[in-house]
Coordinates of C-alpha atoms in Angstrom, one line a residue:
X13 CA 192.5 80.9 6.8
X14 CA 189.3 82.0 8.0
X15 CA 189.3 85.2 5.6
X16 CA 190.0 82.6 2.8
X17 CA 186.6 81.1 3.4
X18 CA 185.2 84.1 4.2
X19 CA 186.2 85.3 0.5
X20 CA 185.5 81.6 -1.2
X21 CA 181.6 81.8 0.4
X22 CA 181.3 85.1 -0.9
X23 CA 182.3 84.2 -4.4
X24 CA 180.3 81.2 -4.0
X25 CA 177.0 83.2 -3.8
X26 CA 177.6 85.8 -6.2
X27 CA 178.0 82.6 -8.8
X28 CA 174.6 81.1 -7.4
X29 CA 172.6 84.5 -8.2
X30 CA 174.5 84.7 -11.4
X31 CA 173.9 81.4 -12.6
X32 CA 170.1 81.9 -11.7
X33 CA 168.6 82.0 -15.1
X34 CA 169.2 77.9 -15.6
X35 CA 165.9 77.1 -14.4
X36 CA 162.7 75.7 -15.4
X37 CA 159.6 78.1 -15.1
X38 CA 156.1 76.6 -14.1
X39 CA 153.2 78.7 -15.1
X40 CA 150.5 78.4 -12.0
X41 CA 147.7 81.0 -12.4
X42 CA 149.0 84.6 -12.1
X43 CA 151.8 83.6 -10.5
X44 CA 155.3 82.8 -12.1
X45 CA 157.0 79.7 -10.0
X46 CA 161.2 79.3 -10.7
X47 CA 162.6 76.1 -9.6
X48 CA 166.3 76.5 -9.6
X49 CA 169.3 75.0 -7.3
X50 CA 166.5 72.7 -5.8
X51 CA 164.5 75.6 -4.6
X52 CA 161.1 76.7 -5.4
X53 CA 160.8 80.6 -5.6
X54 CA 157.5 82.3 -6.1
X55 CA 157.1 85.4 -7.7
X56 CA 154.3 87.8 -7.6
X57 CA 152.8 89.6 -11.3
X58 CA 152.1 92.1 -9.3
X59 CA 155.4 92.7 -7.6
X60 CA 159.0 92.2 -9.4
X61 CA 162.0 91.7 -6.8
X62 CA 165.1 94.3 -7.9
X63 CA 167.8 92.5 -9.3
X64 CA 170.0 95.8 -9.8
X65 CA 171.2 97.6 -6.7
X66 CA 173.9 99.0 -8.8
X67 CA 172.3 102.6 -8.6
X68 CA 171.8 102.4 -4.8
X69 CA 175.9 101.5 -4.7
X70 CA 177.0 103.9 -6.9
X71 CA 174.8 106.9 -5.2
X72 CA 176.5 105.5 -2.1
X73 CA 180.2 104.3 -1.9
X74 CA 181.5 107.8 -2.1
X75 CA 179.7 109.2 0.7
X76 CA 181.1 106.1 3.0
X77 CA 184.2 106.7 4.9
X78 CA 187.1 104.5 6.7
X79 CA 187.9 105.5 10.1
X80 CA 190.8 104.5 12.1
X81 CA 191.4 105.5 15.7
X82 CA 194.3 106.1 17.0
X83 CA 195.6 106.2 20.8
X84 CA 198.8 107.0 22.7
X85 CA 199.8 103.7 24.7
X86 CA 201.0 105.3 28.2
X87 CA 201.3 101.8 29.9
X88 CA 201.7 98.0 28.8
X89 CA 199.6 97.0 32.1
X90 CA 196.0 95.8 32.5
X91 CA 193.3 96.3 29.2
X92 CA 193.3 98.8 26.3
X93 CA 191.6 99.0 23.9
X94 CA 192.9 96.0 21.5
X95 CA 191.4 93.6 24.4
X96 CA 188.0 95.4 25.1
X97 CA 185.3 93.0 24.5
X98 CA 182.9 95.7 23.9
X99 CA 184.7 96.3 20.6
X100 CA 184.0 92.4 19.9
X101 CA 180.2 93.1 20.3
X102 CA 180.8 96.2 18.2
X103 CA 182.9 96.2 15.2
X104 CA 186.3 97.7 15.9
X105 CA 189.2 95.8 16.2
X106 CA 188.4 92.6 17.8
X107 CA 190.7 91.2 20.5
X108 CA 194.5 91.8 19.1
X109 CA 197.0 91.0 21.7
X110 CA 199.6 93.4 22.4
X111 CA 202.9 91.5 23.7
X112 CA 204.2 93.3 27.2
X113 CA 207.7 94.9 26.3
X114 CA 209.2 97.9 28.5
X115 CA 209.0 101.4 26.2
X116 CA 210.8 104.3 27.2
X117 CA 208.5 106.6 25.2
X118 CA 204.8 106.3 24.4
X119 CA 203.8 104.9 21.1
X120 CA 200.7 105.6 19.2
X121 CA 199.0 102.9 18.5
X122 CA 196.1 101.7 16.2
X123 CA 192.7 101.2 18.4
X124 CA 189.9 100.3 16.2
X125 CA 188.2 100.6 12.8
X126 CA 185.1 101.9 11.4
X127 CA 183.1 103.2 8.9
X128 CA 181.5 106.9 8.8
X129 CA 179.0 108.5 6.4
X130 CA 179.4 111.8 5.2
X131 CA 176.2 114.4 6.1
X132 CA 177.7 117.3 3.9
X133 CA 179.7 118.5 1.7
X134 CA 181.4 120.2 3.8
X135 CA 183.0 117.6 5.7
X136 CA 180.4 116.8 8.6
X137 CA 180.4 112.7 9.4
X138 CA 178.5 111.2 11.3
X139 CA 179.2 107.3 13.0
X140 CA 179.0 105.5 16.0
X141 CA 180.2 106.4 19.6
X142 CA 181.7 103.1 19.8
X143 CA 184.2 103.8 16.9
X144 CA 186.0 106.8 18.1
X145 CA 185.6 106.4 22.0
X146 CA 188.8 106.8 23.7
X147 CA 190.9 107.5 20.9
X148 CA 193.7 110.9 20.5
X149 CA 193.6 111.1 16.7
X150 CA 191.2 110.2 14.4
X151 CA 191.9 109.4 10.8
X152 CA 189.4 109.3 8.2
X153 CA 189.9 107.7 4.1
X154 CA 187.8 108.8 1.5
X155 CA 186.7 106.4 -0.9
X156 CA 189.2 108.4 -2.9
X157 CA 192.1 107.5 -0.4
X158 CA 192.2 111.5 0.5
X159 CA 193.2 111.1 4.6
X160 CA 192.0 113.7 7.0
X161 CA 192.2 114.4 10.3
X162 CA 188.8 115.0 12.1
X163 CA 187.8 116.3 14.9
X164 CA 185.4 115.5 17.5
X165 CA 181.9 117.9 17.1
X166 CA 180.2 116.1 19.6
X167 CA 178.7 112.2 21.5
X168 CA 176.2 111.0 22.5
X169 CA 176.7 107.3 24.2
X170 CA 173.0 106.8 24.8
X171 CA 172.6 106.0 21.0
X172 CA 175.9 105.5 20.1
X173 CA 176.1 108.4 17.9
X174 CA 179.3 110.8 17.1
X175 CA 179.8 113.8 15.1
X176 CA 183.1 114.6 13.4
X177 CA 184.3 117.5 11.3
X178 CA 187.2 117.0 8.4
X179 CA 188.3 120.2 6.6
X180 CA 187.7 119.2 3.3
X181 CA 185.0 120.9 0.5
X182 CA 182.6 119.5 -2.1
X183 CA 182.5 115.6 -0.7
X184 CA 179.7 113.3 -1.7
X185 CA 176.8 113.3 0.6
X186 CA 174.4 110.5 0.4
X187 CA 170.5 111.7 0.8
X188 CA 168.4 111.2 4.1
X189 CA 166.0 108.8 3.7
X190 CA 162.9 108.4 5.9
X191 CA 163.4 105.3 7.9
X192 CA 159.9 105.7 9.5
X193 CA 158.4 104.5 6.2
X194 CA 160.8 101.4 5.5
X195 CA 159.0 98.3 5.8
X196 CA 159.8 94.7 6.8
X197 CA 160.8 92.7 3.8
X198 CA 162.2 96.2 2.1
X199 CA 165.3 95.8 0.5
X200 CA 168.1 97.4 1.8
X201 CA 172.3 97.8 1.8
X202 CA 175.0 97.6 4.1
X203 CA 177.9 99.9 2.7
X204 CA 181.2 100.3 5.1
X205 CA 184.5 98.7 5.6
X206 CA 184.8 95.5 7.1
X207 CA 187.9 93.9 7.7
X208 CA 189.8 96.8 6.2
X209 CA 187.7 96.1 2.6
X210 CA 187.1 99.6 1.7
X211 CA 183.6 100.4 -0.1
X212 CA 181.9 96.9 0.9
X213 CA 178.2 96.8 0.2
X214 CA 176.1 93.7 0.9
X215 CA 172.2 93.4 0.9
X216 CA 169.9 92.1 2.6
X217 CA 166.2 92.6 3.6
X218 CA 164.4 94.6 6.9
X219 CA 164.1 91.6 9.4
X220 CA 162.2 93.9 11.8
X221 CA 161.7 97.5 13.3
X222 CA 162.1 98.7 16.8
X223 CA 164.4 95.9 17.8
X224 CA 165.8 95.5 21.0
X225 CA 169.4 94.0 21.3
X226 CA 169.8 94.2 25.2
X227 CA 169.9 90.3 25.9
X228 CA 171.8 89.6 23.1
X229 CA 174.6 92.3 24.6
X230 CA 175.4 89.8 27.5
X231 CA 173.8 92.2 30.3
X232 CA 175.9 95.5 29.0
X233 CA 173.9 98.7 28.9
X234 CA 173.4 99.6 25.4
X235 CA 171.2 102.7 26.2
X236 CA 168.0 104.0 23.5
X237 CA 167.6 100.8 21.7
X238 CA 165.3 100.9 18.5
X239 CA 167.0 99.6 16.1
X240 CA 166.6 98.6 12.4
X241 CA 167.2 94.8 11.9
X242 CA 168.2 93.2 9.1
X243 CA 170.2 90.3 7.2
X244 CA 172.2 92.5 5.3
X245 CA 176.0 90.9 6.2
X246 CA 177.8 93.3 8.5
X247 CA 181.3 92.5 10.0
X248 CA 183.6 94.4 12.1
X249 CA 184.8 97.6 10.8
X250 CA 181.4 98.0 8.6
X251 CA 180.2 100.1 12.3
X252 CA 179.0 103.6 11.4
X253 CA 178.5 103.2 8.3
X254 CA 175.5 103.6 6.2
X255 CA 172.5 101.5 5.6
X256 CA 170.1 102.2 2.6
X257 CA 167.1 101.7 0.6
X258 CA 166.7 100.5 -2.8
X259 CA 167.1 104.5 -4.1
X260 CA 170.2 104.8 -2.2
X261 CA 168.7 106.9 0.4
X262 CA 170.5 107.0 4.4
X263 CA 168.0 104.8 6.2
X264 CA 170.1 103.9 9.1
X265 CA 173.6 103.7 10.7
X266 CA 174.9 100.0 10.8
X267 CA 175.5 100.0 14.9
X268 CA 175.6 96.2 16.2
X269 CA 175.8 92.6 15.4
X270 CA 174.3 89.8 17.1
X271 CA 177.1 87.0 17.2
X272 CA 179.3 85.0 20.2
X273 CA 181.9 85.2 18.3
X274 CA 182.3 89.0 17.0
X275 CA 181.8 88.4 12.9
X276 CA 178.2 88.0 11.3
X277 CA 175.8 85.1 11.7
X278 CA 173.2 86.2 10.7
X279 CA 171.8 89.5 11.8
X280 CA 172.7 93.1 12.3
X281 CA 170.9 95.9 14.1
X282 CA 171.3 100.0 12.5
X283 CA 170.5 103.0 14.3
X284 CA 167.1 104.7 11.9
X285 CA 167.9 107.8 10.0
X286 CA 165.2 109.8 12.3
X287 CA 167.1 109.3 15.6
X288 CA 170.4 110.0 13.6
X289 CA 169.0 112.8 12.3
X290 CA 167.7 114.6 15.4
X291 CA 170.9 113.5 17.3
X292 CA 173.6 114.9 14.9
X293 CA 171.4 118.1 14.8
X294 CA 171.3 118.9 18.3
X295 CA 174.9 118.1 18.1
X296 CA 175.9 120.8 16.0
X297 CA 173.5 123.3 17.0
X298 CA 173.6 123.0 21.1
X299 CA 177.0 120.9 21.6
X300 CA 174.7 117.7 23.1
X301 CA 171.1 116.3 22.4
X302 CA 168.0 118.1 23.6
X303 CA 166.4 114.5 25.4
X304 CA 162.9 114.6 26.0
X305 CA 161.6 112.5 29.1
X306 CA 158.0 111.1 29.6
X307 CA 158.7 110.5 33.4
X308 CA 157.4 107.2 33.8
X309 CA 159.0 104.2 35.3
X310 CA 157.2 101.2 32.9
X311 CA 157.5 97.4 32.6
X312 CA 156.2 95.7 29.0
X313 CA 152.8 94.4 29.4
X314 CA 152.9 90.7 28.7
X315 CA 149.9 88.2 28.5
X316 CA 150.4 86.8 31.5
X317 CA 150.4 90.6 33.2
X318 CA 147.3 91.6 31.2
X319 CA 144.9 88.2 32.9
X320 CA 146.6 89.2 36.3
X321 CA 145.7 93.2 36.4
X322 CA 142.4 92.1 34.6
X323 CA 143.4 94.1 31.3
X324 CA 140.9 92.7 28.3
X325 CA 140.9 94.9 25.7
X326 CA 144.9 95.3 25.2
X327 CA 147.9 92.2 25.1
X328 CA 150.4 94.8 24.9
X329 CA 151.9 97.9 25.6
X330 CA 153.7 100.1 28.1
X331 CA 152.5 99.1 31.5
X332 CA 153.0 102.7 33.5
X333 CA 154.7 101.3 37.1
X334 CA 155.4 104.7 38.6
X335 CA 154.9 108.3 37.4
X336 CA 157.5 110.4 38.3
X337 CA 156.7 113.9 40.3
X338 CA 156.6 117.1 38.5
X339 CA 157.3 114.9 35.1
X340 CA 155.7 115.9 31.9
X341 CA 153.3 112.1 32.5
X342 CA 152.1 113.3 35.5
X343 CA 150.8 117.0 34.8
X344 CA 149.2 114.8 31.3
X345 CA 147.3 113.0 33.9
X346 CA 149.0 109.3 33.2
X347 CA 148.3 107.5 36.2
X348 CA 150.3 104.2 38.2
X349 CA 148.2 101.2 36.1
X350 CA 148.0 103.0 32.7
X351 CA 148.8 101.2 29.6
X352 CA 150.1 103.1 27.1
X353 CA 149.6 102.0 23.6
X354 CA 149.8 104.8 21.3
X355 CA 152.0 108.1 20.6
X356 CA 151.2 110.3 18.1
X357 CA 149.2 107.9 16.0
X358 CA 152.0 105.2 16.4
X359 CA 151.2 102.0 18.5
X360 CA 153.1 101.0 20.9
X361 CA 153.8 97.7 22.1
X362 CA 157.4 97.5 23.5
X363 CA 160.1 99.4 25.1
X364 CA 162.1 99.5 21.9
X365 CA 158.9 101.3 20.4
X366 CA 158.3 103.5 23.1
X367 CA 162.2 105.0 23.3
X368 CA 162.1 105.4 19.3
X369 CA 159.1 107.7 19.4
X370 CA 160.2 109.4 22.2
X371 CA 163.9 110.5 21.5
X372 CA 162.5 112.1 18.2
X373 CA 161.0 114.7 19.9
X374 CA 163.1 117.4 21.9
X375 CA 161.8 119.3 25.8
X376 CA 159.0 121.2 25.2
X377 CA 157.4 119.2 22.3
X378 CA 153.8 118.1 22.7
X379 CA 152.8 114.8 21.8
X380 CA 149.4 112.7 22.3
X381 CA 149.4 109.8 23.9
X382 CA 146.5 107.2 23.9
X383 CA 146.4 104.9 27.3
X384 CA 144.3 102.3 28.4
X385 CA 142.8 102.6 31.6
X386 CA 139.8 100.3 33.1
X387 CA 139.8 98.6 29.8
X388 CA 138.8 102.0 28.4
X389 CA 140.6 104.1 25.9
X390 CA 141.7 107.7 26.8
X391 CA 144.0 110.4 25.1
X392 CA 146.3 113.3 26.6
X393 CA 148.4 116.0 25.3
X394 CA 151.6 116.0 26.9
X395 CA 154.2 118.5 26.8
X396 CA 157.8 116.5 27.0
X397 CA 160.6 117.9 29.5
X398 CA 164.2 117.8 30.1
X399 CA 165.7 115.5 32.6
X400 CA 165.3 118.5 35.2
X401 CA 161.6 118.2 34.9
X402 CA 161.3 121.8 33.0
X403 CA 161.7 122.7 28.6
X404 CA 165.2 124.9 29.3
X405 CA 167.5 124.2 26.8
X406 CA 170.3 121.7 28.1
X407 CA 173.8 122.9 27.4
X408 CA 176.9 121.5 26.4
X409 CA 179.4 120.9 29.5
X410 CA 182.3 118.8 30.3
X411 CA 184.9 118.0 33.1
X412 CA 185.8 121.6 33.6
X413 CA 182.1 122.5 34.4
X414 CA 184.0 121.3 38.2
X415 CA 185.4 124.7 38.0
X416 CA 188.8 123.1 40.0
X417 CA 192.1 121.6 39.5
X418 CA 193.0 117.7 41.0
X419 CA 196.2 116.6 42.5
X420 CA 197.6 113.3 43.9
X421 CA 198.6 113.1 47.0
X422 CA 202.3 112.5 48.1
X423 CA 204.1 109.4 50.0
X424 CA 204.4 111.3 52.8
X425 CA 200.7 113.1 52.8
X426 CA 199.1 109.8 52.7
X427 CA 201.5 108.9 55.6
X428 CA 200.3 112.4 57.4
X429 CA 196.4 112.1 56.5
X430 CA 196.9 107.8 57.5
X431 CA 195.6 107.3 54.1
X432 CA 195.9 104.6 51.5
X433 CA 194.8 106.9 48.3
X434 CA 193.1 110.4 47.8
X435 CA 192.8 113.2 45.6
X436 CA 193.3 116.5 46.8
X437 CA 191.6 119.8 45.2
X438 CA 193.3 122.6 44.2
X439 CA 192.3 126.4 42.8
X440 CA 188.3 126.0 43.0
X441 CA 186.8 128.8 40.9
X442 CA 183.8 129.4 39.8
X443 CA 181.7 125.8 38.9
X444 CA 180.0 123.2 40.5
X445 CA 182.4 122.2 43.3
X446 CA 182.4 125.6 45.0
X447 CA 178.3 125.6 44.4
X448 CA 178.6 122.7 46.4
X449 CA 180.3 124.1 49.4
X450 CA 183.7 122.4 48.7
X451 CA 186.9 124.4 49.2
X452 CA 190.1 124.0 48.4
X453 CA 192.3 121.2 50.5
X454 CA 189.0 119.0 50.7
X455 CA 190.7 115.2 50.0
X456 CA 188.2 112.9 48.0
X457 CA 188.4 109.8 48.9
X458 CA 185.9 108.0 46.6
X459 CA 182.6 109.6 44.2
X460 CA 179.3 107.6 44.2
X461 CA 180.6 104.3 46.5
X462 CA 183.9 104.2 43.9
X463 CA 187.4 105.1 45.4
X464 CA 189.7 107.4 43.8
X465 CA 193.0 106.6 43.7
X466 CA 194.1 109.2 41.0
X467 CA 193.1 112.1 39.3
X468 CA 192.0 110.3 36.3
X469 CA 189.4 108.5 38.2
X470 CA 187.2 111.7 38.7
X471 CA 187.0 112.2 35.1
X472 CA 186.2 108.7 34.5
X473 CA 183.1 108.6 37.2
X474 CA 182.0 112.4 35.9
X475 CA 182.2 111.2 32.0
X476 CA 180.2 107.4 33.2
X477 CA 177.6 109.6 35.3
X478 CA 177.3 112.0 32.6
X479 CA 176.5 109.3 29.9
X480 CA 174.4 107.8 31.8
X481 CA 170.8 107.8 31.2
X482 CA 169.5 108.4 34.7
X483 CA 167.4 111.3 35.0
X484 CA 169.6 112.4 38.5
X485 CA 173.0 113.4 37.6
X486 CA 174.8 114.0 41.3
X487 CA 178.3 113.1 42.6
X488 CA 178.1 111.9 46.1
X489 CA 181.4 112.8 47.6
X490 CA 182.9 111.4 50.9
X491 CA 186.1 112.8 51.8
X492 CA 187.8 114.8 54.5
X493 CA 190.0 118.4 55.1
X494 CA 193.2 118.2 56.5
X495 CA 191.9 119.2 60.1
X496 CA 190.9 115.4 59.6
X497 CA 186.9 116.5 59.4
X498 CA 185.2 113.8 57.2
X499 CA 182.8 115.6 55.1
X500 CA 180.3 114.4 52.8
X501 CA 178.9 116.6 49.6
X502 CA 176.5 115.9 47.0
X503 CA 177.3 117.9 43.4
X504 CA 174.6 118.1 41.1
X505 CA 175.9 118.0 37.8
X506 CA 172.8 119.1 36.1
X507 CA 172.2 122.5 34.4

């Protein structure tokens, strides 16, 4: 029933804007005025609304792509991903109950739905983290219904961002767009699949730039947040896929909606083309994103913080708490008090701002940033580091960077050791358990205050610390040998 309406209110509208030219027209100046369906619409001589998006469409429904994930059910206890509420925020599959039955063999099992948007012609898509997270086969539609399999190039979880690869030649690409220049009240489109409707496109206008969507998420960590909202109707299953100007150009990757109940009300948030862009590239040429950090620790100057600290000449901006040591803000000469309000010609006045300029930029870039200090303006160079406080290039690494295998312990070990769960190590080699100082036999017993009860759970806490977008990437290990020494070992997981 609800699709029903769903369908009826669409059809609805399109008959409204077709029926539009049964008005009466009032002549007031330079101005045209069109009362119609009770409404008075003014209209500019100067500026005529489009009333075709047909070319935008067609330059774009081909290079849009269905994605369905796909994952091998290995238990019918506890949540997967059907009852995930994350994918309710999101767009995947919302909230499918899976009845409890007993299997004697795993199933595979359909996880969620998306959209993707192909980057060349090659068969390079890119789409959101959110979509292909946890899943063991990936399958992608054409707007052709060709089916691929693709593979995983690369994440990155802190914008919600993933690379895949399908082995096919000569596919439609849809052409980048500058989402830096898109202004509020631009037209735009929303192409994807929502519902399962292949090659849906809905417009809408820019509600605003360099939106935040962290309150509206409930308290869940959505990482780099500077999003592109607009009005453009987005429903679940149109995630990843593309979002673009009047001349059919990539602005943006349609990433989140804002909604209690998981379907459109009103407003939807898209990751811009320039973050996209600099993420999928660092992708493909390192295997994970080159992040610059500022090395500040900041709060939003508000008006109320502005009369307190005695600040006149600024309402807004980044108000610098803390500057980190041996941080690219510190040897800049930003200083504890500083209100930064410009980078790079681009003002500044929130966090959303200050995150989209700087994950454009990659270690070892130099920006300028203009500050406020004593209620005079100043300018710095800075030269942007890595999260190790140096330019290196960061390299790609993953669970086996441990350099050591994981196994469970028996009934009668846990009996021997008078424990209730542990994981033992096995075979350390070269990685960053034995540059730690652990050896083999060492029992783990939990990783950063969380116990471990299997093996899975150190990949779990490795892949959530390495997501994470603290600047310290350490495992803090407590554990003991089999002498019954408790031991306690910090692993830093960074390059």
């Amino acid at each position: 029933m609800t699709c029903g309406v769903a369908v009826i209110s669409s059809v609805v509208t399109v008959t409204a804007l077709a029926s539009a030219g049964k008005h009466n027209v009032v002549q007031t100046g330079g101005d045209q005025c069109e009362r119609g369906a009770g409404k008075l619409y003014t209209v500019s001589s100067a500026v005529t609304p489009p009333t075709d998006f047909t070319h935008a469409s067609e330059n774009t429904i081909n290079g849009v792509v269905s994605i369905k994930s796909y994952a091998t059910s290995r238990s019918n206890s506890g949540m997967d991903g059907y009852n995930n509420p994350l994918y309710e925020f999101f767009f995947g599959v919302p909230g499918q109950r899976v009845p409890r039955q007993h299997q004697s063999t795993p199933q595979e099992r359909q996880r969620g739905l998306g959209s993707g948007v192909i980057l060349s012609t090659d068969g390079y898509i890119v789409t959101n983290n959110h979509v292909i997270d946890g899943a063991d086969r990936l399958e992608v539609t054409l707007n052709d219904n060709s089916i691929y399999n693709a593979t995983v190039i690369g994440t990155d979880p802190t914008t919600d961002v993933a690379l895949l690869k399908i082995e096919a030649d000569n596919l439609h690409v849809i052409p980048i767009g500058n989402s830096d220049e898109l202004k509020v009240g631009e037209w735009v489109l929303a192409v994807g699949n929502p519902f399962g409707f292949t090659s849906t496109v809905t417009t809408g206008i820019v509600s605003a730039k360099a939106r935040s969507v962290g309150a509206a998420a409930r308290g869940r960590a959505m990482g780099i947040e500077s999003y592109i909202q607009t009005d453009a109707a987005v429903n679940p299953g149109n995630s990843g896929g593309a979002l673009v100007n009047i001349n059919g150009e990539l602005v943006g990757i349609n990433t989140a909606i804002y909604s209690e109940t998981g379907n459109y009300v009103g407003y939807s948030f898209a990751i811009p083309s320039s973050i996209v862009t600099k993420v999928v590239t660092d992708i493909k040429q390192y295997g994970t994103v080159q992040r610059a950090v500022l090395g500040v620790l900041f709060s939003e100057l508000t008006p109320q913080l502005a009369k307190e600290k005695g600040i006149t000449i600024v309402n807004d901006g980044i108000l610098v708490g803390e500057v980190l040591d041996r941080s690219a803000a510190m040897d800049g000469g930003i200083k504890a008090g500083d209100v930064i309000v410009d980078i790079n010609g681009v003002a500044i006045h929130n966090t959303a701002q200050l995150q989209g300029e700087i994950s454009k930029y990659s270690p070892g870039d130099k920006i300028s940033v203009r500050y406020v200090r004593d209620n005079t303006s100043y300018s710095t160079d800075v030269v942007l580091q890595n999260s190790q406080g140096n330019t290196n290039v960061t390299k790609s690494s993953d669970f086996t960077a441990l350099g050591c295998a994981f196994k469970e312990l028996s009934a009668s070990q846990l009996r021997e050791f008078r424990l209730s769960s542990g994981v033992q190590v096995a075979g350390v080699r070269d990685g960053k358990f034995k540059n730690a100082g652990i050896r083999d036999g060492f029992i783990i017993l939990d990783i950063n205050n969380t116990r471990v009860r299997e093996k899975d759970d150190i990949e779990k806490i490795y892949n959530a610390i390495m997501r994470s977008g603290g600047i310290d990437k350490v495992m803090f290990i407590t554990g003991i040998y089999p002498t019954g020494r408790k031991v306690y070992y910090a692993v830093d997981l960074g390059d």
